[in-house]
Coordinates of C-alpha atoms in Angstrom, one line a residue:
Chain A
X47 CA 128.2 -64.6 -52.5
X48 CA 129.9 -61.7 -50.9
X49 CA 126.7 -61.0 -49.0
X50 CA 126.6 -64.5 -47.7
X51 CA 130.2 -64.4 -46.6
X52 CA 129.5 -61.1 -44.8
X53 CA 126.5 -62.6 -43.0
X54 CA 128.4 -65.7 -41.9
X55 CA 131.4 -63.7 -40.8
X56 CA 129.1 -61.4 -38.9
X57 CA 127.3 -64.2 -37.0
X58 CA 130.6 -66.0 -36.2
X59 CA 131.9 -62.7 -34.9
X60 CA 128.8 -62.3 -32.7
X61 CA 129.4 -65.7 -31.2
X62 CA 133.1 -65.0 -30.7
X63 CA 132.5 -61.7 -29.1
X64 CA 129.7 -63.1 -26.9
X65 CA 132.1 -65.9 -25.7
X66 CA 134.9 -63.4 -25.0
X67 CA 132.4 -61.1 -23.2
X68 CA 131.0 -63.8 -21.0
X69 CA 134.4 -65.3 -20.3
X70 CA 135.8 -61.9 -19.8
X71 CA 133.3 -61.1 -17.0
X72 CA 135.6 -62.4 -14.4
X73 CA 133.3 -62.9 -11.5
X74 CA 134.8 -63.4 -8.1
X75 CA 133.2 -65.1 -5.2
X76 CA 134.8 -65.3 -1.7
X77 CA 133.8 -67.2 1.3
X78 CA 135.4 -67.1 4.8
X79 CA 135.4 -69.8 7.5
X80 CA 135.8 -68.4 11.0
X81 CA 137.4 -70.2 13.9
X82 CA 135.5 -73.3 15.2
X83 CA 134.2 -73.0 18.7
X84 CA 135.3 -75.4 21.4
X85 CA 138.9 -76.0 20.3
X86 CA 140.9 -78.3 22.6
X87 CA 143.7 -77.0 24.8
X88 CA 147.2 -78.5 25.0
X89 CA 147.6 -78.4 28.8
X90 CA 150.1 -81.2 29.3
X91 CA 153.3 -82.4 27.7
X92 CA 154.4 -85.8 28.9
X93 CA 157.9 -87.1 28.0
X94 CA 158.6 -90.8 28.4
X95 CA 162.2 -91.8 28.0
X96 CA 163.3 -95.5 27.9
X97 CA 167.0 -96.3 28.3
X98 CA 167.9 -98.7 25.5
X99 CA 170.5 -100.4 27.6
X100 CA 168.3 -101.5 30.5
X101 CA 164.8 -100.3 29.8
X102 CA 164.9 -97.9 32.7
X103 CA 162.0 -95.4 32.2
X104 CA 162.0 -91.7 33.0
X105 CA 158.8 -89.8 32.8
X106 CA 158.3 -86.1 33.1
X107 CA 155.3 -83.8 33.0
X108 CA 154.8 -80.2 32.1
X109 CA 151.3 -79.0 33.1
X110 CA 149.2 -75.9 32.7
X111 CA 145.7 -76.8 33.6
X112 CA 144.4 -73.3 33.4
X113 CA 145.8 -72.2 30.0
X114 CA 143.5 -69.3 29.7
X115 CA 144.8 -67.4 32.7
X116 CA 148.2 -66.1 33.7
X117 CA 148.9 -68.6 36.5
X118 CA 152.3 -70.2 35.9
X119 CA 152.5 -73.8 34.7
X120 CA 153.3 -76.6 37.1
X121 CA 156.9 -77.6 36.3
X122 CA 157.5 -79.6 39.5
X123 CA 157.5 -82.8 37.5
X124 CA 159.1 -81.4 34.4
X125 CA 162.5 -83.0 35.3
X126 CA 164.5 -85.6 33.4
X127 CA 167.2 -87.4 35.4
X128 CA 169.3 -89.2 32.9
X129 CA 172.4 -91.4 33.0
X130 CA 175.7 -90.4 31.3
X131 CA 176.6 -92.1 28.0
X132 CA 173.2 -93.5 27.4
X133 CA 170.7 -93.5 24.6
X134 CA 167.0 -93.1 25.5
X135 CA 164.1 -93.6 23.2
X136 CA 161.8 -90.7 23.8
X137 CA 158.1 -90.3 23.1
X138 CA 156.1 -87.2 23.6
X139 CA 152.4 -87.3 24.6
X140 CA 150.3 -84.1 24.3
X141 CA 147.2 -84.1 26.4
X142 CA 144.2 -81.9 27.2
X143 CA 143.6 -82.5 30.9
X144 CA 140.8 -79.9 31.1
X145 CA 138.6 -82.7 29.9
X146 CA 137.6 -85.8 31.8
X147 CA 139.0 -88.2 30.8
X148 CA 142.0 -86.4 29.5
X149 CA 142.1 -86.1 25.7
X150 CA 145.1 -87.4 23.9
X151 CA 146.0 -84.8 21.3
X152 CA 149.1 -86.8 20.1
X153 CA 147.1 -88.9 17.7
X154 CA 145.6 -85.8 16.1
X155 CA 149.1 -84.3 15.7
X156 CA 150.2 -87.6 14.0
X157 CA 147.2 -87.4 11.7
X158 CA 148.2 -83.8 10.9
X159 CA 151.9 -84.6 10.8
X160 CA 152.4 -83.0 7.4
X161 CA 152.1 -79.5 8.9
X162 CA 153.3 -80.0 12.5
X163 CA 156.8 -80.5 13.8
X164 CA 158.3 -80.8 17.3
X165 CA 161.7 -79.1 17.9
X166 CA 164.1 -79.8 20.8
X167 CA 166.6 -77.2 21.8
X168 CA 169.0 -78.3 24.6
X169 CA 170.3 -75.2 26.5
X170 CA 173.9 -74.1 26.3
X171 CA 174.6 -75.5 29.8
X172 CA 174.0 -78.9 28.4
X173 CA 176.3 -78.2 25.5
X174 CA 177.0 -81.3 23.5
X175 CA 176.2 -83.5 26.5
X176 CA 172.7 -84.0 25.2
X177 CA 171.8 -84.7 21.6
X178 CA 168.2 -85.1 20.5
X179 CA 167.7 -86.8 17.2
X180 CA 164.1 -87.0 15.8
X181 CA 163.3 -90.5 14.6
X182 CA 159.9 -90.2 12.9
X183 CA 158.7 -88.4 9.9
X184 CA 155.6 -87.2 8.0
X185 CA 154.2 -88.2 4.6
X186 CA 155.3 -85.1 2.7
X187 CA 157.3 -85.5 -0.4
X188 CA 160.1 -85.8 0.6
X189 CA 159.3 -86.8 4.2
X190 CA 160.1 -84.2 6.8
X191 CA 160.7 -84.8 10.6
X192 CA 157.8 -84.9 13.0
X193 CA 159.3 -85.3 16.4
X194 CA 156.8 -87.3 18.4
X195 CA 159.6 -89.9 18.8
X196 CA 163.3 -89.2 19.1
X197 CA 166.5 -90.4 20.7
X198 CA 168.0 -88.5 23.6
X199 CA 171.7 -89.3 23.6
X200 CA 173.8 -88.3 26.7
X201 CA 177.5 -88.1 27.2
X202 CA 179.1 -86.4 30.2
X203 CA 177.4 -85.1 33.4
X204 CA 175.7 -81.8 33.0
X205 CA 172.5 -79.9 33.9
X206 CA 170.4 -77.5 31.9
X207 CA 167.1 -77.3 30.1
X208 CA 165.6 -78.8 27.0
X209 CA 163.2 -76.5 25.2
X210 CA 160.4 -78.4 23.4
X211 CA 158.4 -76.5 20.8
X212 CA 155.5 -77.7 18.7
X213 CA 155.2 -75.7 15.5
X214 CA 152.0 -75.5 13.5
X215 CA 153.1 -74.9 9.9
X216 CA 150.1 -75.3 7.6
X217 CA 151.3 -75.5 4.0
X218 CA 154.6 -73.9 5.0
X219 CA 156.3 -76.8 6.7
X220 CA 159.8 -77.3 5.2
X221 CA 161.8 -78.9 8.0
X222 CA 162.9 -75.6 9.5
X223 CA 161.8 -73.9 12.6
X224 CA 160.9 -70.5 11.2
X225 CA 157.6 -70.8 9.4
X226 CA 154.2 -71.1 11.1
X227 CA 153.0 -70.5 14.6
X228 CA 153.9 -72.0 18.0
X229 CA 151.4 -74.4 19.6
X230 CA 153.5 -75.3 22.6
X231 CA 156.7 -73.9 24.0
X232 CA 157.8 -75.6 27.2
X233 CA 161.0 -76.4 29.1
X234 CA 162.1 -79.5 30.9
X235 CA 165.0 -79.6 33.4
X236 CA 167.6 -82.1 32.4
X237 CA 170.1 -83.6 34.9
X238 CA 172.8 -85.9 33.5
X239 CA 174.7 -87.8 36.1
X240 CA 176.7 -90.9 36.7
Chain B
X424 CA 143.6 -69.2 -25.4
X425 CA 145.6 -69.2 -28.6
X426 CA 144.4 -72.7 -29.2
X427 CA 140.8 -71.6 -28.9
X428 CA 141.3 -68.8 -31.4
X429 CA 142.9 -71.2 -33.9
X430 CA 140.0 -73.6 -33.6
X431 CA 137.5 -70.8 -34.0
X432 CA 139.4 -69.5 -37.1
X433 CA 139.5 -73.0 -38.5
X434 CA 135.7 -73.4 -38.0
X435 CA 134.9 -70.1 -39.6
X436 CA 137.2 -70.7 -42.6
X437 CA 135.7 -74.2 -43.0
X438 CA 132.2 -72.8 -43.0
X439 CA 133.1 -70.1 -45.5
X440 CA 134.8 -72.6 -47.7
X441 CA 131.6 -74.8 -47.6
X442 CA 129.5 -71.9 -48.7
X443 CA 131.9 -71.0 -51.5
X444 CA 131.9 -74.6 -52.7
X445 CA 128.2 -74.6 -52.5
X446 CA 128.0 -71.5 -54.6
X447 CA 130.4 -72.8 -57.2
X448 CA 128.5 -76.0 -57.6
X449 CA 125.1 -74.3 -57.3
X450 CA 123.6 -77.1 -55.3
X451 CA 122.6 -77.5 -51.7
X452 CA 121.6 -74.8 -49.2
X453 CA 123.0 -73.6 -46.0
X454 CA 121.3 -72.5 -42.8
X455 CA 123.0 -70.8 -40.0
X456 CA 121.6 -69.9 -36.6
X457 CA 122.8 -68.0 -33.6
X458 CA 121.2 -69.4 -30.4
X459 CA 121.3 -68.8 -26.7
X460 CA 119.6 -70.4 -23.7
X461 CA 119.7 -72.5 -20.7
X462 CA 121.6 -75.7 -20.0
X463 CA 121.8 -78.1 -17.2
X464 CA 124.6 -80.2 -15.6
X465 CA 124.4 -83.1 -13.2
X466 CA 126.5 -85.8 -11.5
X467 CA 129.8 -85.2 -9.7
X468 CA 130.4 -82.0 -11.6
X469 CA 127.7 -80.3 -9.6
X470 CA 128.4 -81.9 -6.2
X471 CA 129.7 -79.8 -3.4
X472 CA 131.1 -82.3 -0.9
X473 CA 134.6 -81.4 0.2
X474 CA 135.6 -85.0 0.8
X475 CA 134.4 -86.1 -2.6
X476 CA 137.4 -85.5 -4.8
X477 CA 135.2 -85.7 -7.9
X478 CA 132.9 -82.9 -6.7
X479 CA 133.1 -80.0 -9.2
X480 CA 131.2 -77.3 -7.3
X481 CA 129.5 -76.3 -10.5
X482 CA 125.9 -74.9 -10.5
X483 CA 123.3 -77.3 -11.8
X484 CA 122.2 -74.8 -14.5
X485 CA 124.0 -72.4 -16.7
X486 CA 124.0 -70.4 -19.9
X487 CA 124.7 -71.7 -23.4
X488 CA 125.3 -70.0 -26.7
X489 CA 126.0 -71.6 -30.0
X490 CA 126.4 -71.1 -33.7
X491 CA 124.5 -73.8 -35.4
X492 CA 124.7 -74.4 -39.1
X493 CA 123.9 -77.0 -41.7
X494 CA 125.0 -77.5 -45.2
X495 CA 122.5 -79.5 -47.2
X496 CA 123.9 -82.4 -49.2
X497 CA 120.4 -83.6 -50.3
X498 CA 116.8 -82.5 -49.8
X499 CA 116.7 -83.7 -46.2
X500 CA 120.2 -84.4 -45.1
X501 CA 122.7 -81.8 -44.1
X502 CA 126.1 -81.7 -42.5
X503 CA 125.6 -80.0 -39.2
X504 CA 128.1 -77.9 -37.4
X505 CA 128.0 -76.5 -33.9
X506 CA 130.3 -74.1 -32.3
X507 CA 129.0 -73.7 -28.8
X508 CA 129.9 -72.6 -25.3
X509 CA 128.3 -73.5 -21.9
X510 CA 129.0 -71.5 -18.8
X511 CA 128.5 -72.7 -15.3
X512 CA 129.0 -70.6 -12.1
X513 CA 130.4 -72.2 -9.0
X514 CA 128.4 -73.0 -5.9
X515 CA 128.7 -74.4 -2.4
X516 CA 132.1 -72.8 -1.7
X517 CA 131.5 -72.6 2.0
X518 CA 132.0 -76.4 2.3
X519 CA 135.3 -76.0 0.5
X520 CA 136.5 -73.3 2.9
X521 CA 135.3 -75.2 5.9
X522 CA 137.0 -78.3 4.7
X523 CA 140.4 -76.5 4.3
X524 CA 139.8 -75.0 7.8
X525 CA 139.5 -78.4 9.3
X526 CA 142.2 -80.1 7.2
X527 CA 144.8 -77.5 8.0
X528 CA 143.7 -77.0 11.6
X529 CA 143.8 -73.2 11.2
X530 CA 141.7 -70.4 12.8
X531 CA 140.3 -69.1 9.5
X532 CA 140.4 -69.8 5.8
X533 CA 139.3 -67.7 2.8
X534 CA 138.5 -69.3 -0.5
X535 CA 138.3 -67.0 -3.5
X536 CA 137.0 -68.3 -6.9
X537 CA 137.4 -66.2 -10.0
X538 CA 135.5 -67.0 -13.2
X539 CA 133.2 -69.7 -14.3
X540 CA 133.5 -73.2 -15.7
X541 CA 133.6 -72.7 -19.5
X542 CA 132.8 -75.6 -21.8
X543 CA 133.5 -75.0 -25.5
X544 CA 132.4 -77.5 -28.1
X545 CA 133.3 -77.9 -31.8
X546 CA 131.0 -80.5 -33.2
X547 CA 130.0 -81.9 -36.6
X548 CA 127.6 -84.6 -37.7
X549 CA 124.5 -85.5 -39.8
X550 CA 121.4 -83.5 -39.5
X551 CA 118.1 -84.8 -40.9
X552 CA 115.5 -82.2 -41.7
X553 CA 111.7 -82.6 -42.3
X554 CA 110.5 -79.6 -44.3
X555 CA 106.9 -78.6 -43.4
X556 CA 106.3 -75.4 -45.4
X557 CA 107.7 -72.5 -43.4
X558 CA 108.5 -74.8 -40.6
X559 CA 111.2 -77.4 -40.7
X560 CA 112.1 -79.8 -38.0
X561 CA 115.5 -81.4 -37.7
X562 CA 117.2 -84.1 -35.6
X563 CA 120.9 -84.3 -35.4
X564 CA 123.8 -86.2 -33.8
X565 CA 127.1 -84.4 -33.6
X566 CA 130.4 -85.3 -32.2
X567 CA 133.7 -83.5 -31.8
X568 CA 136.1 -81.7 -29.5
X569 CA 134.9 -80.5 -26.1
X570 CA 137.1 -78.4 -23.9
X571 CA 136.6 -77.5 -20.2
X572 CA 138.2 -74.5 -18.6
X573 CA 138.1 -74.4 -14.8
X574 CA 137.9 -71.3 -12.6
X575 CA 140.8 -70.1 -10.6
X576 CA 140.8 -70.8 -6.8
X577 CA 142.9 -69.1 -4.2
X578 CA 143.0 -70.4 -0.6
X579 CA 144.3 -68.2 2.2
X580 CA 145.2 -70.0 5.5
X581 CA 144.8 -67.5 8.3
X582 CA 146.8 -64.4 7.4
X583 CA 150.0 -66.1 6.4
X584 CA 150.7 -65.0 2.9
X585 CA 153.4 -67.7 2.5
X586 CA 150.7 -70.4 3.0
X587 CA 148.4 -69.2 0.3
X588 CA 147.9 -71.7 -2.4
X589 CA 146.3 -71.7 -5.8
X590 CA 144.5 -73.9 -8.2
X591 CA 145.1 -72.0 -11.4
X592 CA 142.8 -71.8 -14.5
X593 CA 143.3 -75.2 -16.2
X594 CA 141.9 -76.7 -19.4
X595 CA 141.4 -80.1 -20.8
X596 CA 139.9 -81.8 -23.8
X597 CA 137.7 -84.7 -24.5
X598 CA 135.1 -86.1 -26.9
X599 CA 131.8 -84.3 -27.0
X600 CA 128.6 -85.7 -28.3
X601 CA 125.4 -83.8 -28.8
X602 CA 122.0 -85.1 -30.0
X603 CA 118.8 -83.2 -30.2
X604 CA 115.8 -81.9 -32.0
X605 CA 115.1 -78.4 -33.3
X606 CA 112.5 -76.5 -35.2
X607 CA 113.1 -73.5 -37.5
X608 CA 110.3 -71.3 -38.6
X609 CA 111.0 -68.8 -41.4
X610 CA 109.0 -65.5 -41.4
X611 CA 110.5 -64.7 -44.8
X612 CA 112.6 -66.5 -47.4
X613 CA 115.8 -65.9 -45.5
X614 CA 115.1 -65.1 -41.9
X615 CA 113.5 -67.2 -39.2
X616 CA 113.7 -68.4 -35.6
X617 CA 115.1 -71.6 -34.3
X618 CA 114.2 -73.4 -31.1
X619 CA 116.1 -76.5 -30.1
X620 CA 116.6 -79.0 -27.3
X621 CA 119.8 -81.0 -27.1
X622 CA 121.4 -83.5 -24.9
X623 CA 125.1 -83.1 -24.6
X624 CA 127.7 -85.2 -22.9
X625 CA 131.5 -84.9 -22.6
X626 CA 134.2 -86.0 -20.2
X627 CA 137.2 -83.7 -20.7
X628 CA 140.4 -84.6 -19.0
X629 CA 141.6 -81.5 -17.2
X630 CA 145.2 -81.4 -15.8
X631 CA 144.9 -79.1 -12.8
X632 CA 147.6 -76.5 -12.4
X633 CA 148.4 -76.2 -8.7
X634 CA 150.7 -73.6 -7.2
X635 CA 152.4 -73.4 -3.8
X636 CA 151.1 -76.8 -2.4
X637 CA 154.0 -77.2 -0.1
X638 CA 152.6 -79.9 2.1
X639 CA 150.5 -83.0 1.4
X640 CA 147.4 -81.9 3.2
X641 CA 143.9 -80.8 2.4
X642 CA 141.8 -81.5 -0.7
X643 CA 144.1 -81.7 -3.6
X644 CA 143.3 -82.3 -7.3
X645 CA 145.9 -82.8 -10.0
X646 CA 143.4 -84.0 -12.6
X647 CA 139.7 -83.6 -13.1
X648 CA 137.8 -85.9 -15.4
X649 CA 134.1 -86.0 -14.8
X650 CA 131.0 -86.0 -17.1
X651 CA 129.9 -82.5 -17.6
X652 CA 126.8 -83.1 -19.8
X653 CA 123.2 -82.1 -19.5
X654 CA 120.2 -80.9 -21.4
X655 CA 120.1 -77.5 -23.1
X656 CA 117.3 -75.5 -24.6
X657 CA 118.1 -72.6 -26.8
X658 CA 116.4 -70.1 -29.0
X659 CA 117.7 -67.7 -31.6
X660 CA 117.7 -66.3 -35.1
X661 CA 118.2 -68.5 -38.2
X662 CA 119.2 -67.5 -41.7
X663 CA 118.7 -69.5 -44.8
X664 CA 121.4 -68.8 -47.4

């Protein structure tokens, strides 16, 4: 009987040790995906603002049609002339105008809303005379701001710039500006008058 | 892991108790075999499509080892026991990496997998044996606990360490069923070889342990419940006690 017990215990031990040995051989496999060729450019930021009081529409463009060289962007149309004490519903359109017809990147940003966010920073010259409140959000849990749509709220006359920044925050988006990289960083001139 | 050791200890003590009971009553016989071989898997478990949330990225073939024993309760009928493990490597990881690259819109991704799928089975059931001199052929149908342990996956997005997320090693249980036929040939009174072919099926329910999934984006599994069965062929040493 003792001999039988010894044999059974030995075989069970062999199985156990084999399992541990195979499981313990912690194999590691690594694969890398490099950048995809032919990525689109973000050449154009279009801001469309509609005055909620009278539906007056203000449109401004920031353009850099040669994003791969050092030529400065075309900011001649990057100007927002707004009325005092008004609320404007704003929508941002992001375009790749190196393609014909121009490609609208905005939809792609909406699809990838969970790790993108647009931030608006009015300059100190504007002070509290321009407030920008983002009105849309993503589908994270809890939802975080996206920034494709917003309200531009003006008070007294002032002039300055609003800095519009699109952040790409893959798996690090938390509603703050810091994490991730910058996809777009542009300025629009803002003139608030009577 | 502690759970597995407890189950193994339980199995061993049960087997030893059976032998002791057998000896006390001086009836019935026991055979015990240690086997190893090849096993297959199919279905979603072996698929490698990023967009298919059921795809398991497991290889279609793997290794199996098992302790197979039977305690005879009559001339032909035995209570069969199997303590077995099946091991499957992962495959097709490039599509996983490419999928995360696209879903997170990043310049590069690195997917690192550590370890294999490990399927452990603790099965019991009737075994019917046809003795043919030195050769005996048996058929059995066994059922019991089947556990699946998944490999660990790490996904790096570009070089931002804060964005790295993990699918940690996770385990789940389910009902396992094995049916098959085997032949044992004894060179001597006590020692022989066993060759068997078995079909195995199980669908363990694995709760996936995710870490640092900050945003709702990219392929995401919080459970994995797919059929992991297949056919296995194994060969090994058998002892008659």
